[in-house]
Tab-separated table of C-alpha atoms in Angstrom:
chain	number	residue	atom	x	y	z
A	731	MET	CA	-48.502	-10.701	14.175
A	732	LYS	CA	-46.853	-10.505	17.809
A	733	ILE	CA	-43.077	-10.431	17.826
A	734	LEU	CA	-40.370	-10.480	20.542
A	735	ILE	CA	-37.038	-9.196	20.218
A	736	LYS	CA	-34.577	-10.401	22.680
A	737	ASN	CA	-30.610	-10.338	23.375
A	738	ILE	CA	-28.393	-12.981	22.351
A	739	LYS	CA	-26.803	-13.906	25.601
A	740	SER	CA	-25.708	-17.451	25.637
A	741	ASN	CA	-23.498	-19.719	23.334
A	742	ASN	CA	-26.282	-21.751	22.756
A	743	GLU	CA	-28.486	-18.791	21.542
A	744	LEU	CA	-25.803	-17.616	19.416
A	745	GLU	CA	-25.450	-21.085	17.932
A	746	ASN	CA	-29.137	-21.021	16.978
A	747	ALA	CA	-29.174	-17.544	15.589
A	748	ILE	CA	-25.952	-18.440	13.448
A	749	SER	CA	-27.624	-21.460	12.255
A	750	TYR	CA	-30.699	-19.300	11.069
A	751	LEU	CA	-28.283	-16.883	9.460
A	752	ARG	CA	-26.422	-19.798	7.671
A	753	GLY	CA	-29.482	-21.114	5.956
A	754	SER	CA	-30.531	-17.817	4.974
A	755	PHE	CA	-27.225	-16.515	3.590
A	756	LEU	CA	-26.120	-20.017	2.260
A	757	TRP	CA	-22.795	-19.865	4.402
A	758	SER	CA	-20.647	-22.947	4.627
A	759	LYS	CA	-20.446	-24.680	7.920
A	760	LYS	CA	-16.711	-23.481	8.043
A	761	LYS	CA	-17.523	-19.887	7.864
A	762	ALA	CA	-20.602	-20.109	10.424
A	763	ASN	CA	-18.253	-21.727	12.801
A	764	LYS	CA	-15.562	-19.085	12.328
A	765	LEU	CA	-18.119	-16.357	12.850
A	766	LYS	CA	-19.409	-18.132	15.889
A	767	ASN	CA	-15.780	-18.490	17.474
A	768	CYS	CA	-14.808	-14.981	16.686
A	769	ILE	CA	-18.007	-13.206	17.955
A	770	ILE	CA	-17.600	-15.135	21.205
A	771	ALA	CA	-14.117	-14.386	21.508
A	772	ASN	CA	-14.439	-10.666	20.828
A	773	ASN	CA	-17.794	-9.841	22.811
A	774	LYS	CA	-17.131	-12.261	25.929
A	775	TYR	CA	-16.542	-9.266	28.154
A	776	PHE	CA	-19.493	-7.394	26.675
A	777	GLY	CA	-21.818	-10.421	27.219
A	778	ILE	CA	-24.254	-9.817	24.283
A	779	TYR	CA	-23.844	-11.045	20.907
A	780	GLY	CA	-26.905	-9.375	19.198
A	781	TYR	CA	-30.633	-9.974	19.073
A	782	VAL	CA	-33.194	-12.562	17.674
A	783	MET	CA	-36.834	-12.101	16.575
A	784	LEU	CA	-39.323	-14.574	17.552
A	785	ASN	CA	-42.822	-14.868	16.277
A	786	ASN	CA	-45.821	-15.746	18.785
A	787	LYS	CA	-44.796	-19.423	18.220
A	788	ASP	CA	-41.402	-18.912	19.427
A	789	ASN	CA	-40.017	-19.385	15.785
A	790	LEU	CA	-36.834	-17.371	15.013
A	791	ILE	CA	-37.782	-15.074	12.060
A	792	GLY	CA	-34.954	-12.708	12.247
A	793	ALA	CA	-31.447	-12.338	13.612
A	794	ILE	CA	-28.753	-9.522	13.727
A	795	LEU	CA	-25.214	-10.041	15.347
A	796	PHE	CA	-22.881	-7.222	16.172
A	797	PHE	CA	-19.130	-6.700	17.348
A	798	TYR	CA	-18.315	-4.645	20.396
A	799	SER	CA	-15.049	-2.391	20.576
A	800	GLU	CA	-13.782	0.532	22.456
A	801	TYR	CA	-11.064	3.020	21.549
A	802	LEU	CA	-9.763	6.546	22.917
A	803	ASN	CA	-10.309	9.352	20.343
A	804	ASN	CA	-8.126	12.279	19.978
A	805	SER	CA	-9.482	13.899	23.030
A	806	ASN	CA	-8.556	10.941	24.986
A	807	LYS	CA	-12.544	10.159	25.374
A	808	GLN	CA	-13.429	6.529	25.402
A	809	ILE	CA	-15.643	5.579	22.533
A	810	LYS	CA	-17.838	2.647	22.646
A	811	VAL	CA	-18.740	0.950	19.320
A	812	LEU	CA	-21.238	-1.703	18.397
A	813	ASN	CA	-20.671	-2.743	14.804
A	814	ILE	CA	-23.640	-4.184	13.021
A	815	SER	CA	-22.764	-7.401	11.083
A	816	SER	CA	-24.769	-10.099	9.816
A	817	TRP	CA	-28.817	-9.361	9.577
A	818	TYR	CA	-31.604	-11.131	8.051
A	819	VAL	CA	-35.354	-10.990	8.586
A	820	ASN	CA	-37.870	-13.316	7.188
A	821	GLN	CA	-39.988	-11.976	4.218
A	822	GLU	CA	-43.217	-11.777	6.282
A	823	ALA	CA	-41.425	-9.855	9.095
A	824	ARG	CA	-39.815	-7.053	6.838
A	825	GLY	CA	-40.679	-3.681	6.770
A	826	ILE	CA	-41.769	-2.058	10.223
A	827	TYR	CA	-40.139	-5.126	12.243
A	828	SER	CA	-36.839	-4.738	10.406
A	829	LEU	CA	-36.819	-1.138	11.748
A	830	LEU	CA	-37.715	-2.302	15.225
A	831	MET	CA	-34.869	-4.325	15.397
A	832	ILE	CA	-32.481	-1.440	14.844
A	833	LYS	CA	-34.381	0.797	16.881
A	834	ARG	CA	-33.787	-1.699	19.695
A	835	ILE	CA	-30.106	-1.466	19.304
A	836	LEU	CA	-30.432	2.539	19.300
A	837	ASN	CA	-32.649	2.656	22.220
A	838	ASP	CA	-30.374	0.219	24.402
A	839	TYR	CA	-27.211	1.677	23.647
A	840	PRO	CA	-27.859	5.353	23.264
A	841	GLU	CA	-24.211	6.472	24.388
A	842	PHE	CA	-22.488	3.921	21.878
A	843	LEU	CA	-21.234	4.663	18.563
A	844	ILE	CA	-23.280	2.455	16.253
A	845	THR	CA	-21.632	1.438	12.905
A	846	ASN	CA	-22.141	-0.344	9.821
A	847	VAL	CA	-19.552	-0.765	7.045
A	848	SER	CA	-20.794	-3.571	5.035
A	849	ALA	CA	-24.809	-2.803	4.382
A	850	ASN	CA	-26.293	-4.053	1.158
A	851	LYS	CA	-28.550	-1.522	-0.711
A	852	LYS	CA	-31.692	-2.412	1.103
A	853	ALA	CA	-30.195	-2.293	4.664
A	854	TYR	CA	-28.349	0.745	3.654
A	855	GLN	CA	-32.031	2.222	2.942
A	856	ILE	CA	-33.358	1.101	6.457
A	857	PHE	CA	-30.274	2.514	8.126
A	858	LYS	CA	-30.598	6.006	6.328
A	859	ALA	CA	-34.290	5.959	7.354
A	860	LEU	CA	-33.448	5.724	10.841
A	861	ASN	CA	-30.797	8.974	10.535
A	862	PHE	CA	-27.599	6.942	10.003
A	863	LYS	CA	-24.859	9.178	8.719
A	864	ASP	CA	-22.585	8.542	5.788
A	865	SER	CA	-18.887	8.645	6.713
A	866	VAL	CA	-16.762	10.433	4.394
A	867	ILE	CA	-14.638	7.273	4.208
A	868	LEU	CA	-15.630	4.736	1.484
A	869	ASN	CA	-15.122	1.108	1.101
A	870	LYS	CA	-13.364	0.311	-2.243
A	871	LYS	CA	-12.715	-2.813	-4.089
A	872	TYR	CA	-9.661	-3.482	-6.460
A	873	SER	CA	-8.921	-6.756	-8.351
A	874	ILE	CA	-5.541	-8.198	-9.970
A	875	LEU	CA	-6.674	-6.735	-13.341
A	876	ASN	CA	-6.520	-3.309	-11.918
A	877	LEU	CA	-2.831	-3.926	-11.736
A	878	ILE	CA	-2.310	-5.742	-15.137
A	879	LEU	CA	-4.152	-3.445	-17.240
A	880	SER	CA	-2.289	-0.358	-15.965
A	881	LYS	CA	0.502	1.210	-18.014
A	882	ARG	CA	2.511	1.049	-14.626
A	883	PHE	CA	2.409	-2.732	-14.624
A	884	LEU	CA	5.950	-3.173	-16.137
A	885	ASP	CA	7.630	-0.306	-14.208
A	886	ASN	CA	10.703	-1.794	-12.563
A	887	ARG	CA	10.318	0.307	-9.286
A	888	ASN	CA	7.171	-1.702	-8.464
A	889	LEU	CA	9.785	-4.374	-7.303
A	890	LYS	CA	11.883	-2.076	-4.916
A	891	LEU	CA	9.845	-2.889	-2.106
A	892	PHE	CA	10.380	-6.609	-2.394
A	893	PHE	CA	14.128	-6.517	-2.592
A	894	ASN	CA	15.153	-3.657	-0.282
A	895	PRO	CA	14.237	-4.769	3.264
A	896	ASN	CA	14.993	-1.215	4.463
A	897	LEU	CA	12.056	0.036	2.698
A	898	GLN	CA	9.307	-2.067	4.463
A	899	ARG	CA	9.409	-4.314	7.754
A	900	ILE	CA	6.726	-5.503	10.083
A	901	CYS	CA	5.943	-3.102	12.916
A	902	LYS	CA	4.051	-2.797	16.042
A	903	ILE	CA	0.255	-1.804	15.969
A	904	PRO	CA	0.116	2.015	16.935
A	905	PHE	CA	-2.966	1.648	19.005
A	906	GLN	CA	-4.782	-0.786	21.441
A	907	THR	CA	-7.186	-3.369	19.953
A	908	LEU	CA	-9.442	-6.029	21.265
A	909	HIS	CA	-7.895	-8.792	19.075
A	910	ASN	CA	-4.976	-9.810	17.223
A	911	LYS	CA	-6.498	-10.089	13.627
A	912	TYR	CA	-4.279	-7.286	12.113
A	913	SER	CA	-1.021	-6.941	10.790
A	914	CYS	CA	1.005	-3.618	10.548
A	915	ARG	CA	3.719	-2.885	8.288
A	916	LEU	CA	5.950	0.152	7.912
A	917	PHE	CA	6.999	1.589	4.486
A	918	HIS	CA	9.623	4.338	3.668
A	919	PHE	CA	9.161	6.250	0.565
A	920	GLY	CA	12.161	8.594	0.353
A	921	LYS	CA	12.083	10.338	3.603
A	922	SER	CA	8.510	9.517	4.347
A	923	GLU	CA	7.230	6.831	6.484
A	924	LEU	CA	3.820	5.126	6.333
A	925	LYS	CA	2.326	2.533	8.614
A	926	ILE	CA	-0.466	0.502	7.110
A	927	LEU	CA	-2.969	-1.960	8.818
A	928	SER	CA	-4.148	-4.832	7.263
A	929	CYS	CA	-5.763	-8.189	7.410
A	930	ASN	CA	-6.238	-11.308	5.224
A	931	THR	CA	-9.853	-12.395	4.173
A	932	LYS	CA	-11.519	-15.140	2.141
A	933	ILE	CA	-15.081	-14.569	0.594
A	934	GLU	CA	-17.231	-17.315	-0.252
A	935	ARG	CA	-19.100	-17.473	-3.476
A	936	ASN	CA	-21.385	-20.088	-4.713
A	937	PHE	CA	-21.355	-21.929	-7.951
A	938	GLY	CA	-24.152	-24.170	-8.059
A	939	PHE	CA	-23.286	-26.867	-5.242
A	940	LEU	CA	-19.611	-25.902	-4.895
A	941	LYS	CA	-18.489	-23.066	-2.682
A	942	ILE	CA	-15.361	-21.295	-3.675
A	943	ARG	CA	-13.276	-19.335	-1.324
A	944	ILE	CA	-11.467	-16.497	-2.649
A	945	ARG	CA	-8.279	-15.055	-1.146
A	946	GLY	CA	-8.237	-11.207	-0.568
A	947	LEU	CA	-6.881	-8.488	1.732
A	948	ARG	CA	-8.202	-5.612	3.383
A	949	ILE	CA	-6.427	-2.330	4.135
A	950	LEU	CA	-8.151	-0.686	7.197
A	951	TRP	CA	-5.934	2.152	8.234
A	952	THR	CA	-2.999	4.116	7.123
A	953	SER	CA	-0.922	6.531	9.238
A	954	ASP	CA	-0.903	9.141	6.476
A	955	PRO	CA	-3.521	9.178	3.539
A	956	ASP	CA	-1.486	11.472	1.382
A	957	ILE	CA	1.812	9.331	1.463
A	958	PHE	CA	-0.738	6.307	0.779
A	959	SER	CA	-2.604	7.958	-2.106
A	960	GLU	CA	0.736	9.164	-3.694
A	961	ASN	CA	2.406	5.604	-3.638
A	962	PHE	CA	-1.227	3.869	-4.011
A	963	TYR	CA	0.003	1.625	-7.151
A	964	ARG	CA	3.297	0.361	-5.450
A	965	ILE	CA	1.707	-0.527	-2.412
A	966	LEU	CA	-1.168	-2.548	-3.989
A	967	PHE	CA	1.343	-4.163	-6.251
A	968	TYR	CA	3.273	-5.375	-3.316
A	969	TYR	CA	0.400	-6.545	-1.241
A	970	PHE	CA	-1.011	-8.331	-4.246
A	971	VAL	CA	2.155	-10.268	-5.185
A	972	ARG	CA	3.222	-10.931	-1.435
A	973	ASN	CA	0.086	-12.109	-0.122
A	974	PHE	CA	-0.883	-14.003	-3.358
A	975	VAL	CA	-4.725	-12.536	-3.332
A	976	THR	CA	-6.923	-11.881	-6.242
A	977	PHE	CA	-8.831	-8.798	-4.613
A	978	ILE	CA	-7.865	-5.945	-2.180
A	979	THR	CA	-10.404	-3.593	-0.510
A	980	THR	CA	-9.530	-0.312	1.222
A	981	HIS	CA	-11.433	1.216	4.142
A	982	CYS	CA	-9.447	4.129	5.080
A	983	GLU	CA	-8.945	7.668	3.563
A	984	CYS	CA	-7.348	7.634	0.129
A	985	PHE	CA	-7.354	10.456	-2.550
A	986	GLN	CA	-5.786	8.662	-5.549
A	987	LYS	CA	-7.619	8.802	-8.908
A	988	GLU	CA	-5.188	6.703	-11.107
A	989	ILE	CA	-6.894	3.425	-10.504
A	990	LYS	CA	-10.726	3.028	-10.748
A	991	PRO	CA	-11.928	0.612	-8.049
A	992	MET	CA	-14.251	-2.264	-9.431
A	993	GLY	CA	-16.802	-1.309	-6.600
A	994	ILE	CA	-17.568	1.435	-3.960
A	995	THR	CA	-20.106	1.275	-0.868
A	996	ASN	CA	-20.494	3.388	2.144
A	997	GLN	CA	-19.524	3.326	5.709
A	998	ILE	CA	-22.436	4.545	7.847
A	999	TYR	CA	-22.666	5.408	11.839
A	1000	PHE	CA	-25.290	6.604	14.131
A	1001	SER	CA	-24.117	8.895	16.953
A	1002	SER	CA	-24.867	12.207	18.636
A	1003	ASP	CA	-21.268	13.346	18.042
A	1004	ASP	CA	-19.643	13.803	14.609
A	1005	HIS	CA	-17.658	10.629	13.528
A	1006	GLU	CA	-17.623	11.335	9.795
A	1007	ASN	CA	-13.761	11.127	9.556
A	1008	THR	CA	-13.415	8.364	12.075
A	1009	ASN	CA	-12.015	5.219	10.548
A	1010	LEU	CA	-14.921	2.883	11.199
A	1011	ALA	CA	-13.457	-0.084	9.704
A	1012	VAL	CA	-10.726	-0.605	12.271
A	1013	TRP	CA	-13.439	-1.079	14.974
A	1014	SER	CA	-15.673	-3.415	12.820
A	1015	GLU	CA	-16.173	-7.011	11.863
A	1016	LEU	CA	-14.087	-6.828	8.755
A	1017	PRO	CA	-10.976	-8.531	10.451
A	1018	PHE	CA	-13.177	-11.675	11.037
A	1019	ILE	CA	-15.179	-12.078	7.923
């Protein structure tokens, strides 16, 4: 089978790719449109939205999207990031052709930090086969039951953050981003200060012909992992109640062992430099999905 892998450059090409992915992943029209608008806004200056795979009849048999970002590291060096997002390949084109799609990205952007923070098990195996590395930072998911079933649930100290405005307030994001999807909040715990970067999210679940959208929140970055870990329960309690969500995911360093997450997944990356401690989630698609 002859295949062609080509860039997605125009809005029309992107719409065709998202239509293909929507049918493959059974997305709602609302989710597909949201993804299209977000990736156009985010990548408009970069000019490329991903790749499609075509067979010898010009039928679309695979598509992969990515989000472009850039940031300055601690050495004031500009790091360009391509975060691999939605990816699907037809059954007949899986295997070597799936590898070729990822290899195309690595060959076209050798100076970039290539990341994926939401790979499923099969995709993760493919990335690892192409020498992607595991970040030391993990994605962890917590449900409202994690709070309710804890012995700390009835502790009155959980409410202090709500009733004392001096303990928390909205603050300015401490670094430059390419979009405005984040919310930053400054907390005070005794003499310690902690900034937390978060974003709201909604995930879709299919129940027969019904699509249920479940409210959640992502914690993407903190200014001090130790303070975050020490006050983890109070922070989770605050965000669960204030944002009225049913789950929270953390995508930053966290050392707490009191609450067991309901799920853990890896963040992975490809680069000639060492980025294992880099907060990959901040420069990913997570604020958009």
